[in-house]
Tab-separated table of C-alpha atoms in Angstrom:
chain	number	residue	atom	x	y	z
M	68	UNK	CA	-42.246	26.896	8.968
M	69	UNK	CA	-38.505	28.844	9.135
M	70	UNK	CA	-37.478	26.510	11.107
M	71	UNK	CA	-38.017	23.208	9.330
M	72	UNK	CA	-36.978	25.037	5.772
M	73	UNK	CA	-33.435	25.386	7.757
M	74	UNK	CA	-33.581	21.893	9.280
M	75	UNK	CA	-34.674	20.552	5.704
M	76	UNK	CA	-31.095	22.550	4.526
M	77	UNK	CA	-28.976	21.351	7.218
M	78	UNK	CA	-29.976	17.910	6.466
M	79	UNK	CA	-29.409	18.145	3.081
M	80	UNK	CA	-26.175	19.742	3.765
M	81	UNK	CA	-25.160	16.472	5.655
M	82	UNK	CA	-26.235	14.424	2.956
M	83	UNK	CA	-24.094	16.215	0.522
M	84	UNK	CA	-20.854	15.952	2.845
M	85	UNK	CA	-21.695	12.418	3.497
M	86	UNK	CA	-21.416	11.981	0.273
M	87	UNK	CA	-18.363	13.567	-0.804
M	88	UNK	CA	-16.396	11.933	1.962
M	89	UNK	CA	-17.577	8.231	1.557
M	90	UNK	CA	-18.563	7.563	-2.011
M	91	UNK	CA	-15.462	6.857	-4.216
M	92	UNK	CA	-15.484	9.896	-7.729
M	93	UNK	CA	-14.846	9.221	-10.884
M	94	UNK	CA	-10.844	9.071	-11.876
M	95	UNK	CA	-11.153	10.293	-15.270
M	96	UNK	CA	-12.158	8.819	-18.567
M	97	UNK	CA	-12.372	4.771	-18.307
M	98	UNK	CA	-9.145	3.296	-19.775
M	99	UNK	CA	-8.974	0.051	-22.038
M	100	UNK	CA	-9.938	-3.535	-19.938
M	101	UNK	CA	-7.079	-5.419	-18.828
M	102	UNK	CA	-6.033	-8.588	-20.909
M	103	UNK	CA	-7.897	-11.385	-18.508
M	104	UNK	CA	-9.682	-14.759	-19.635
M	105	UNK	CA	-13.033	-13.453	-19.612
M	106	UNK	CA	-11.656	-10.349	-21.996
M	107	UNK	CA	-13.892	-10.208	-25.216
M	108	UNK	CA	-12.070	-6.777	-26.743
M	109	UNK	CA	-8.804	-7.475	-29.296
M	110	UNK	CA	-6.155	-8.080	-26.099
M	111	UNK	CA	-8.247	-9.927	-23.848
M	112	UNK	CA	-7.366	-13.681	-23.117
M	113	UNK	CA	-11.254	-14.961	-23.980
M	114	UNK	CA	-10.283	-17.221	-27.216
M	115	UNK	CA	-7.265	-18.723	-25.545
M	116	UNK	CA	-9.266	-19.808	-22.194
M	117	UNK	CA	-12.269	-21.230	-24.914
M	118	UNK	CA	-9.752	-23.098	-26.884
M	119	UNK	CA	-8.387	-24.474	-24.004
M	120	UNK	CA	-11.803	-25.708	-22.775
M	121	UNK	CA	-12.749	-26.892	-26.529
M	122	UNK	CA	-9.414	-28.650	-26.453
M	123	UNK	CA	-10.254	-30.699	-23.026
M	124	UNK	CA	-6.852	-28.858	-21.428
M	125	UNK	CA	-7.448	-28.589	-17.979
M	126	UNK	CA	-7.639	-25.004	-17.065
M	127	UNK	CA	-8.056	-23.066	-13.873
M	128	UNK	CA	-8.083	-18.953	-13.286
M	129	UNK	CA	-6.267	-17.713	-10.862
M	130	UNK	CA	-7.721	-15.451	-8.669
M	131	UNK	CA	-5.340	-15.585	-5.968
M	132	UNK	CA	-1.560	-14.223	-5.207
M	133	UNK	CA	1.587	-16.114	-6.174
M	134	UNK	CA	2.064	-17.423	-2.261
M	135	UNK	CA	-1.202	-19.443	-2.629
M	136	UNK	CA	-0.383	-21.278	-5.857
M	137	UNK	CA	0.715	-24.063	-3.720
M	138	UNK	CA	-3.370	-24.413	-2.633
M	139	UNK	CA	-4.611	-23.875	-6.203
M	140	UNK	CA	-7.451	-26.283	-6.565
M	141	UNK	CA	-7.064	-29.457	-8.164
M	142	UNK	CA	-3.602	-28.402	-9.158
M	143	UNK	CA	-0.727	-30.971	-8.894
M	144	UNK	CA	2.969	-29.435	-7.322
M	145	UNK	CA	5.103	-30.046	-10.539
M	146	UNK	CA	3.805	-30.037	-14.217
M	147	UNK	CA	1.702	-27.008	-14.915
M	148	UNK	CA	1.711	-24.148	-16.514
M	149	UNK	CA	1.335	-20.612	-15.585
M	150	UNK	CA	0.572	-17.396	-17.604
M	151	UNK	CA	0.986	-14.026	-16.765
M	152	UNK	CA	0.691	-10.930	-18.586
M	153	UNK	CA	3.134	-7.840	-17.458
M	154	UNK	CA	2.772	-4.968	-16.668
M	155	UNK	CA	0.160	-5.905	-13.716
M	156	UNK	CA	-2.626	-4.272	-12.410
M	157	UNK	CA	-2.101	-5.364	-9.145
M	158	UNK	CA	1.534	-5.074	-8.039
M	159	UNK	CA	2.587	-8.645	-5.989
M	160	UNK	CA	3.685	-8.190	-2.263
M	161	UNK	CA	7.041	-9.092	-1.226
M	162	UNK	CA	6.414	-13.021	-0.671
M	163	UNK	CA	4.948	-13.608	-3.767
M	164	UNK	CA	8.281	-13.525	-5.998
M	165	UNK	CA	9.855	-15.796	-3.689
M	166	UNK	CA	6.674	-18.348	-3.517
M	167	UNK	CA	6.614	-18.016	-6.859
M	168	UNK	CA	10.123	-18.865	-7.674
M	169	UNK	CA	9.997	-21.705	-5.184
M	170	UNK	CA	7.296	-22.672	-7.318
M	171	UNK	CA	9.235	-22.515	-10.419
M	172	UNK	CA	11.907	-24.105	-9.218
M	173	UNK	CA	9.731	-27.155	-8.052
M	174	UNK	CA	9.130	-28.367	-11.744
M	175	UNK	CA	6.332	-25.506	-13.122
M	176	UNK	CA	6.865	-23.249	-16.102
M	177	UNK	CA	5.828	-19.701	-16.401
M	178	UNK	CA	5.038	-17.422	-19.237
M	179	UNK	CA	5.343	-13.881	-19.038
M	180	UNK	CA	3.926	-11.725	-21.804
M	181	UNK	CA	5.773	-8.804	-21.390
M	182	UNK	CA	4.755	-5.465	-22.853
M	183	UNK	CA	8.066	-4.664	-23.822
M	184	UNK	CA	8.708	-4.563	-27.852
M	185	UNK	CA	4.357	-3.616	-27.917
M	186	UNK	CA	2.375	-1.041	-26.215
M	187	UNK	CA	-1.520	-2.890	-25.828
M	188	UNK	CA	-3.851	-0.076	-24.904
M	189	UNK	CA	-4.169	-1.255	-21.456
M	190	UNK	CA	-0.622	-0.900	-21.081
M	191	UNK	CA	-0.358	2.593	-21.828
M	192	UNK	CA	-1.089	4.012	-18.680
M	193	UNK	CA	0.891	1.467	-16.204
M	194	UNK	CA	4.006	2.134	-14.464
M	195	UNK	CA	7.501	1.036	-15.369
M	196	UNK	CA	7.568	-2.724	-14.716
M	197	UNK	CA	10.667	-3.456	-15.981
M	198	UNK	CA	12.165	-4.254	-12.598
M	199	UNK	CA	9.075	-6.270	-11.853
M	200	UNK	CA	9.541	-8.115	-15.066
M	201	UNK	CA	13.500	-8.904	-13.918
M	202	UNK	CA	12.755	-10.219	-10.492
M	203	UNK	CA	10.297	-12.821	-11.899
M	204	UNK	CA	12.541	-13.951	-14.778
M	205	UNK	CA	15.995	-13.475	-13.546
M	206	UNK	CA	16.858	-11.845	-16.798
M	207	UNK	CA	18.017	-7.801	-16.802
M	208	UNK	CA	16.437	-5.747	-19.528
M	209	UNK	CA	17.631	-3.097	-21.101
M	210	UNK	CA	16.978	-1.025	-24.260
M	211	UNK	CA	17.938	-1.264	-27.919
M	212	UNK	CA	19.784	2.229	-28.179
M	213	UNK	CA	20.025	3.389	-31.548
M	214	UNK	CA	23.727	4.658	-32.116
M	215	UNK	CA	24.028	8.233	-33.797
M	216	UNK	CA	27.579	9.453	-35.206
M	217	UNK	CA	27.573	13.133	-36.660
M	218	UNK	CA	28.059	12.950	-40.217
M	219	UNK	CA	30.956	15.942	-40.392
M	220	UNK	CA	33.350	15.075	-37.849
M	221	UNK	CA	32.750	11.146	-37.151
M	222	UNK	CA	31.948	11.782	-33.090
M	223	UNK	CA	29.515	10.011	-31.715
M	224	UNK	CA	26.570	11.696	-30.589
M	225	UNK	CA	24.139	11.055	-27.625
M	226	UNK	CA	22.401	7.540	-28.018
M	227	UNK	CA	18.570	7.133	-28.579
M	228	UNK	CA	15.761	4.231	-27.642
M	229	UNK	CA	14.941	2.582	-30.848
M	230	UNK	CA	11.209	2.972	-31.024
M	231	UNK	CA	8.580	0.803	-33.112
M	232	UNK	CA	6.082	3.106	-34.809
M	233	UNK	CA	2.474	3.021	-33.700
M	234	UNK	CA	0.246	0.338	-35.877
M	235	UNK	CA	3.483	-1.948	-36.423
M	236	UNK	CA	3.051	-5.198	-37.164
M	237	UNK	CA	6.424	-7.134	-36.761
M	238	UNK	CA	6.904	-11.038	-37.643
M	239	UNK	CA	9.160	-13.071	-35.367
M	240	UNK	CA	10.906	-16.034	-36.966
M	241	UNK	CA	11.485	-18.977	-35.639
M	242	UNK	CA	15.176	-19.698	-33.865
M	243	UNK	CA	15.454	-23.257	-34.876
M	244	UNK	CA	13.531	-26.624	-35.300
M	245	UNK	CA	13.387	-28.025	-31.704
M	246	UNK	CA	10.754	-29.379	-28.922
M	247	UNK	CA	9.015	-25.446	-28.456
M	248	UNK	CA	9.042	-24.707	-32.090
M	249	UNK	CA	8.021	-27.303	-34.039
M	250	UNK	CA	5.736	-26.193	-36.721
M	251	UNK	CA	6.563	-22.517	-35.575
M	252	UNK	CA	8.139	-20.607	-38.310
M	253	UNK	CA	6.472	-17.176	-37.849
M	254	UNK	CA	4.591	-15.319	-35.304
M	255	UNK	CA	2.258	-12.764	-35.477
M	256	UNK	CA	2.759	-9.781	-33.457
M	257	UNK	CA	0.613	-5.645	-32.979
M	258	UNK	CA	1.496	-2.575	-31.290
M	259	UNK	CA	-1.264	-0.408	-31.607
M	260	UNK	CA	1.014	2.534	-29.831
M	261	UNK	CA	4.730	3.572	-30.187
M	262	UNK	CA	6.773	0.888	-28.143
M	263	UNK	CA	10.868	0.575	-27.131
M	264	UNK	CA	12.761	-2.089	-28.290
M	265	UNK	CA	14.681	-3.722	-25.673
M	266	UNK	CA	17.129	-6.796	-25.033
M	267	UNK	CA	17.641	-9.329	-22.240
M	268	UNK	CA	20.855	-10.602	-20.838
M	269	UNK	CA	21.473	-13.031	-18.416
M	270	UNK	CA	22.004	-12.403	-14.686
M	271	UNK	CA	23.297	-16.019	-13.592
M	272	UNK	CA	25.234	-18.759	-15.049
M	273	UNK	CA	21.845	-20.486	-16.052
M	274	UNK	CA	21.702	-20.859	-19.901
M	275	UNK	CA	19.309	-18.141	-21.505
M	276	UNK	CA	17.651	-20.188	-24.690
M	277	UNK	CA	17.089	-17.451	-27.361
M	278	UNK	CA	13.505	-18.787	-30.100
M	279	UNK	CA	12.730	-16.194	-32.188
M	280	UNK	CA	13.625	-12.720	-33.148
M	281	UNK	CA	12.495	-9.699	-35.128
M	282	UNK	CA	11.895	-9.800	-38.519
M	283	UNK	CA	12.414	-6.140	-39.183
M	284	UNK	CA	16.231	-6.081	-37.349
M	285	UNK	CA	17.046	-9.794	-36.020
M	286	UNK	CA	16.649	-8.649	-32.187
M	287	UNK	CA	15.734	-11.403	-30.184
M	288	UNK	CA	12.057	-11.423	-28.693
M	289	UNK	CA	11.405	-14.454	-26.997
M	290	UNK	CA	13.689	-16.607	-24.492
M	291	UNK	CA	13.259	-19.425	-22.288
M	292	UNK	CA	15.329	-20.178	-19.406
M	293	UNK	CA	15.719	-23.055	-16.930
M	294	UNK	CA	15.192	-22.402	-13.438
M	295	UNK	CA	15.539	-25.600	-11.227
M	296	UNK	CA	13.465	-28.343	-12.298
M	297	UNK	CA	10.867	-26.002	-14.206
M	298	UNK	CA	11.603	-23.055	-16.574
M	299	UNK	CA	10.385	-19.044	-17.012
M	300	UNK	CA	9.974	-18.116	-21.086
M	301	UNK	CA	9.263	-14.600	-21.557
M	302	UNK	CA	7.748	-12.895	-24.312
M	303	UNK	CA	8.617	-9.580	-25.610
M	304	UNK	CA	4.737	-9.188	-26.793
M	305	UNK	CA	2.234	-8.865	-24.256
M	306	UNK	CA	-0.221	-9.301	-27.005
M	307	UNK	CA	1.299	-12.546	-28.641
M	308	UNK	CA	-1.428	-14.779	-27.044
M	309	UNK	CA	-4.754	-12.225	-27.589
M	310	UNK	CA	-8.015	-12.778	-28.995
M	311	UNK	CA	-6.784	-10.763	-32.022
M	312	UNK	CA	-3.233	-12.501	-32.638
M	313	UNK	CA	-3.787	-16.111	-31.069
M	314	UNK	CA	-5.443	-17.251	-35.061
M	315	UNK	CA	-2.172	-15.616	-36.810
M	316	UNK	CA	0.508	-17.197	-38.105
M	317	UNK	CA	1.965	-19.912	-35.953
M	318	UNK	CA	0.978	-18.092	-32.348
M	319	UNK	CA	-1.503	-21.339	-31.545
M	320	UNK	CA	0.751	-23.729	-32.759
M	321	UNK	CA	3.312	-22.002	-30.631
M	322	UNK	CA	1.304	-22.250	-27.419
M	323	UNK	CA	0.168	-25.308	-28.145
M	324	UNK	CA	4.030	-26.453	-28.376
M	325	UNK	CA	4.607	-24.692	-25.061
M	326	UNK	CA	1.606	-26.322	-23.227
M	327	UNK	CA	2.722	-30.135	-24.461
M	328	UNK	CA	5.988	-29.771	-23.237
M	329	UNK	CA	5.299	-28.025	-19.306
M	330	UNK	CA	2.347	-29.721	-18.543
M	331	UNK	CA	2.892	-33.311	-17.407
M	332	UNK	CA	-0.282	-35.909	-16.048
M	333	UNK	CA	-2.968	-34.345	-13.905
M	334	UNK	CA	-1.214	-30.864	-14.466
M	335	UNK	CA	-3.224	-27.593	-15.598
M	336	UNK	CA	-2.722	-24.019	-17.528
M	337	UNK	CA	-3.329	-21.338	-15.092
M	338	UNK	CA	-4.177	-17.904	-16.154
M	339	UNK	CA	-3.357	-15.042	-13.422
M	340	UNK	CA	-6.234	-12.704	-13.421
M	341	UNK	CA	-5.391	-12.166	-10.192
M	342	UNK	CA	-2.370	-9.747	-10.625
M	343	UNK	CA	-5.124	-7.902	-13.920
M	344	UNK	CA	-7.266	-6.482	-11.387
M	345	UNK	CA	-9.666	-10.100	-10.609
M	346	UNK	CA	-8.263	-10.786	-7.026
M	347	UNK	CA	-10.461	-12.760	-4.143
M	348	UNK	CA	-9.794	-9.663	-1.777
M	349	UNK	CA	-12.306	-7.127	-1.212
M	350	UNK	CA	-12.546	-4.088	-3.654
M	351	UNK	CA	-14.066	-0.974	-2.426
M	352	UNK	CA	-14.888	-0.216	-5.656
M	353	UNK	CA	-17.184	-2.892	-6.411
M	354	UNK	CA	-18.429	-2.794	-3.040
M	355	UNK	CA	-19.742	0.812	-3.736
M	356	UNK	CA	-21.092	-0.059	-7.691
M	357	UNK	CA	-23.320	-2.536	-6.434
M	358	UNK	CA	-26.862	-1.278	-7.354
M	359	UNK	CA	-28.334	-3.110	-3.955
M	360	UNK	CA	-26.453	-0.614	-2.250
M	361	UNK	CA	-27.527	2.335	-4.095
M	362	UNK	CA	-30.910	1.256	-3.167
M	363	UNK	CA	-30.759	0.991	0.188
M	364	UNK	CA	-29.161	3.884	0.709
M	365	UNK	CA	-31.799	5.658	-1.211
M	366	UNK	CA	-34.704	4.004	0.975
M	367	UNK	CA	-32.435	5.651	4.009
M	368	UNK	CA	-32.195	8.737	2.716
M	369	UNK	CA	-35.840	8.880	2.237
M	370	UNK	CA	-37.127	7.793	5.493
M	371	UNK	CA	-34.557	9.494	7.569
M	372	UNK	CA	-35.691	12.975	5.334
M	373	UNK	CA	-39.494	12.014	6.251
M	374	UNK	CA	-38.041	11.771	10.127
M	375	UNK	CA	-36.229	14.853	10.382
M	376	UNK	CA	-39.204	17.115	8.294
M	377	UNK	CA	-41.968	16.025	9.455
M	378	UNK	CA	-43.557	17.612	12.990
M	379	UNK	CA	-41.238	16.020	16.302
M	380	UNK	CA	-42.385	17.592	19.264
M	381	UNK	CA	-39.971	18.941	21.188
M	382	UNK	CA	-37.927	17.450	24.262
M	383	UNK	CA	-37.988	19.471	27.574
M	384	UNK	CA	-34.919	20.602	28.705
M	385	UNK	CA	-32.928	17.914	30.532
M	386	UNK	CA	-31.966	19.312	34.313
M	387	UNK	CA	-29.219	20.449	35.040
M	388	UNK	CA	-26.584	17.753	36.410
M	389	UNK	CA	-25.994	17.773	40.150
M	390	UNK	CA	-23.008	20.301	40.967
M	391	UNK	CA	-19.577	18.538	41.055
M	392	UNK	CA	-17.792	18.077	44.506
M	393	UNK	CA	-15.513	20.453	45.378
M	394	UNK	CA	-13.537	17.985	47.555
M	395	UNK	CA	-14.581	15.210	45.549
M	396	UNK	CA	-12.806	16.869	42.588
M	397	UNK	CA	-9.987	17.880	44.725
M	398	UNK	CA	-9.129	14.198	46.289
M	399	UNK	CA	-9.197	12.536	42.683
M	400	UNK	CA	-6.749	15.305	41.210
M	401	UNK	CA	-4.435	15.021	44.408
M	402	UNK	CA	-4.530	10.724	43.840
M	403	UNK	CA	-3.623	11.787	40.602
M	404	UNK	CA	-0.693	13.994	41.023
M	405	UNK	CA	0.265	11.294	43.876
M	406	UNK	CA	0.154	8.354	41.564
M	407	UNK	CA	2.174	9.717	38.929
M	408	UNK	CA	4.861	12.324	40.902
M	409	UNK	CA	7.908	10.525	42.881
M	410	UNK	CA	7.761	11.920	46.374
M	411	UNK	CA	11.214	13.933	46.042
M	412	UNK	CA	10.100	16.087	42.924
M	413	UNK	CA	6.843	16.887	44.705
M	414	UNK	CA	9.132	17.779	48.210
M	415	UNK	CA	11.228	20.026	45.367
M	416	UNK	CA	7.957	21.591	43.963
M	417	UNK	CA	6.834	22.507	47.779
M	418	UNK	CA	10.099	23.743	48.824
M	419	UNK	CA	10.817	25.890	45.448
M	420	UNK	CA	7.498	27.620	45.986
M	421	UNK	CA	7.216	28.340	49.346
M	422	UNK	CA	11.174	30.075	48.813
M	423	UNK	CA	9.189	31.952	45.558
M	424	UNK	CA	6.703	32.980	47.451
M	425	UNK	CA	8.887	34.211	50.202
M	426	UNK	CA	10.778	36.608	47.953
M	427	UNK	CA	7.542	38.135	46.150
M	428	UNK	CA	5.889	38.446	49.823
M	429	UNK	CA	8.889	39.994	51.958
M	430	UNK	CA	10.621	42.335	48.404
M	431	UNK	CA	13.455	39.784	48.136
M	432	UNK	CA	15.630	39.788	45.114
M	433	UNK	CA	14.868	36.975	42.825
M	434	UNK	CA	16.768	33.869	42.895
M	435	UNK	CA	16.509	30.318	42.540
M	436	UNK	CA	18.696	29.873	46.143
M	437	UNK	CA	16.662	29.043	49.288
M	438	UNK	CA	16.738	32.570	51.561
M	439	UNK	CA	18.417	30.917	54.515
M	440	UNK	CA	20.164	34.125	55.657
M	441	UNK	CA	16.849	35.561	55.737
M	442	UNK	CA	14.882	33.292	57.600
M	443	UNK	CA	18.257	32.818	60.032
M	444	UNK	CA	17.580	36.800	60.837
M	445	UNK	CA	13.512	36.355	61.980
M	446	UNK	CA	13.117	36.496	65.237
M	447	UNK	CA	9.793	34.910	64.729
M	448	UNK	CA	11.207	31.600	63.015
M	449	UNK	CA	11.848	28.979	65.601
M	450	UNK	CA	15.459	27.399	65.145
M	451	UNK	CA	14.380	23.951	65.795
M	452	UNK	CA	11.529	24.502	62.861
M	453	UNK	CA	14.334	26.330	60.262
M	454	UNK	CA	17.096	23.402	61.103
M	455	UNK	CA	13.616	20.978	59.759
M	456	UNK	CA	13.609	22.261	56.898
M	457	UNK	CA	17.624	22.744	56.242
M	458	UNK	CA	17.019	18.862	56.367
M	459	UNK	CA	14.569	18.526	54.201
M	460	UNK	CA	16.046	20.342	51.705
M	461	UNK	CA	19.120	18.538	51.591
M	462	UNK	CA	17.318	15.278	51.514
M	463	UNK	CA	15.529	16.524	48.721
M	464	UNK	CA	18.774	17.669	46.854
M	465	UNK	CA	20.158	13.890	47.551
M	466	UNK	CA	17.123	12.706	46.009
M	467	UNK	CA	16.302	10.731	49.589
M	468	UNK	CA	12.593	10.072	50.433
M	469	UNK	CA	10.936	12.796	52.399
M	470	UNK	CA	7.617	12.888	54.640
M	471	UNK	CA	5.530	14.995	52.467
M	472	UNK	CA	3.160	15.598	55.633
M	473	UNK	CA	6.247	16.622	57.388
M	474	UNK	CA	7.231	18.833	55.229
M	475	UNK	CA	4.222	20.884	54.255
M	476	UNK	CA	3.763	20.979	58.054
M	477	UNK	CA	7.133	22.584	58.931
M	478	UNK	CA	6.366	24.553	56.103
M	479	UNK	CA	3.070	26.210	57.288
M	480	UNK	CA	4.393	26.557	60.872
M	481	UNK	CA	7.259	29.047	59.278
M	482	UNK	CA	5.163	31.078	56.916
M	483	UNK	CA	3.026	31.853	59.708
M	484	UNK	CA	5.915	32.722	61.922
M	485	UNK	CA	7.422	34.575	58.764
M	486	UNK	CA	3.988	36.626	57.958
């Protein structure tokens, strides 16, 4: 009975490990869903895919990286219209900016809602994308600073971010009456936590086309820019387009502008869900969620419990295995040693310890010189034999092949002359 209660704790011991090193833990407490077309909360994308599909607008969701867009289905080269929302949830690889400004460039628009003037709660806990953001619009951001001068002597002091207060709901007005914004004379716009302000310049001699700007301080806040045959138009709300803005102000009439003038016949409005998290490449964390797996793990944890408690008779011993070869062993380690050692540095090896073993035998003083003196004065030691090995060891010195047989023979004959 002692011994199944410890083989009933050692298995659940291996469980418990198996457990801890396979199955993914929770991270923390969840965080706010990212803005994708299936998105019902206040910043998901679900109103503006329906009203699409109400509208007969052909729509497709990309679940695939920028270097594919080529193979979207159904999806002519030139004439659609792509929107992405920064910052992502998936960062792109390397290819994708320049597939995607190839695509661009080959008579597509994108939109980027940027969460630069807002802070959406999914936003909250991302990484700085600005640089993202510039290699995808070929605009350079930087922030609004707010300029401080000390009231008592005039110097100016250290320069501070100008910050939008949490719950701040600023209007955009229109830039003029063309193409993009007719109709549009004020957008809607939410940050429901603190946000920087910030401003783009250009980075090339390409024309940066400024449409509307801040209410509260006339900062531009949304630009569109050519870029070969198509164009990139970025938005300084991330939130602009969102199931809770989208009915506000002008914001549909403003998409709706910006739809009729990129898409041209048999082109589409793609929404990249992809980069939010909804990517066609395995996730490990799905993978592991899946209830089907849960219960079949469960079923094999049960029967494999039921295996290892219940009775097993036990196994006899196996024999012992047959005793290794001496010689056997000795042949393979010698075709080793012979495969692998040039025939010089083994004739060095032979000579250096039969001179070692000289010394320690016959009281010599140590040294790593051969004791030719020494053997010169043995009566015993044949001259023909010592003049042998004078050879050898010069050959060896040169780093000229030897006869190992030779030399362990000449070798032998003087230590037993020597002994």
């Amino acid at each position: 009975m002692k011994e199944r209660a410890v083989t009933l704790g050692l298995a659940l011991g291996a469980l418990a490990l198996f457990w801890i090193l396979m199955f993914p833990k929770p991270q923390g407490p969840p965080v706010a869903p990212r803005p994708m077309s299936t998105g019902a909360d206040e910043e998901g994308y679900r109103a503006l895919s329906s009203w699409l599909a109400a509208a007969g607008v052909p729509t497709l969701v990309l679940h695939r990286r920028f270097d594919q867009l080529g193979n979207a289905a159904g999806a002519p080269r030139s004439g659609n219209l792509l929107i992405s929302t920064l910052p992502f949830g998936i960062v792109p690889h390397v290819p994708e900016y320049a597939a995607l400004e190839a695509w661009v460039r080959a008579g597509n628009t994108l939109l980027i809602l940027a969460a630069l003037d807002d802070t959406p709660l999914w936003s909250a806990v991302s990484d700085n994308f600005v640089p993202q953001l510039q290699r995808l619009s070929a605009l350079r951001f930087v922030t609004t600073l707010n300029p401080a001068v000390d009231p008592v002597t005039g110097t100016q002091l250290d320069q501070r971010a100008v910050m939008t207060p949490a719950g701040s709901e600023i209007v955009l007005n229109a830039s003029g009456r063309f193409g993009l914004l007719e109709g549009v004379r004020r957008l809607a716009t939410r940050s429901p936590l603190p946000s920087t302000q910030w401003q783009a310049l250009a980075t090339d001699s390409s024309p940066v086309l400024e449409l509307a700007r801040r209410a509260d301080n006339a900062q531009p806040a949304l630009w569109v820019k050519a870029a070969g045959d198509g164009a990139v138009i970025v938005s300084a709300y991330a939130s602009l387009f969102s199931n809770r803005l989208i009915g506000q102000a002008d914001n549909a009439r403003l998409l709706s502008n910006i739809i009729g003038w990129s898409l041209k016949p048999g082109g589409r409005v793609i929404i990249d869900d992809a980069h939010q998290g909804a990517v066609d490449e395995y996730d490990a964390v799905k993978f592991f969620a899946d209830p089907r797996l849960h219960h079949t793990l469960w079923w094999l944890v049960a029967l494999w419990l039921a295996w290892v408690v219940a009775a097993q008779p036990l196994r006899e011993a196996a024999p012992n295995a047959a005793l290794l070869d001496e010689s056997a062993m000795l042949r393979v380690t010698a075709g080793f040693f012979a495969s692998v050692l040039r025939p010089v540095a083994s004739a060095q090896w032979l000579l250096d310890e039969f001179f070692g073993r000289l010394r320690r035998r016959h009281g010599l003083a140590p040294s790593g010189a051969p004791p030719w003196e020494w053997l010169g004065s043995q009566a015993g030691v044949e001259a023909a034999a010592l003049a042998q090995l004078r050879d050898f060891h010069a050959r060896t010195l040169a780093g000229r092949r030897v006869s190992l047989v030779r030399l362990q023979g000449i070798i032998s004959r003087i230590s037993g002359q020597t002994s």
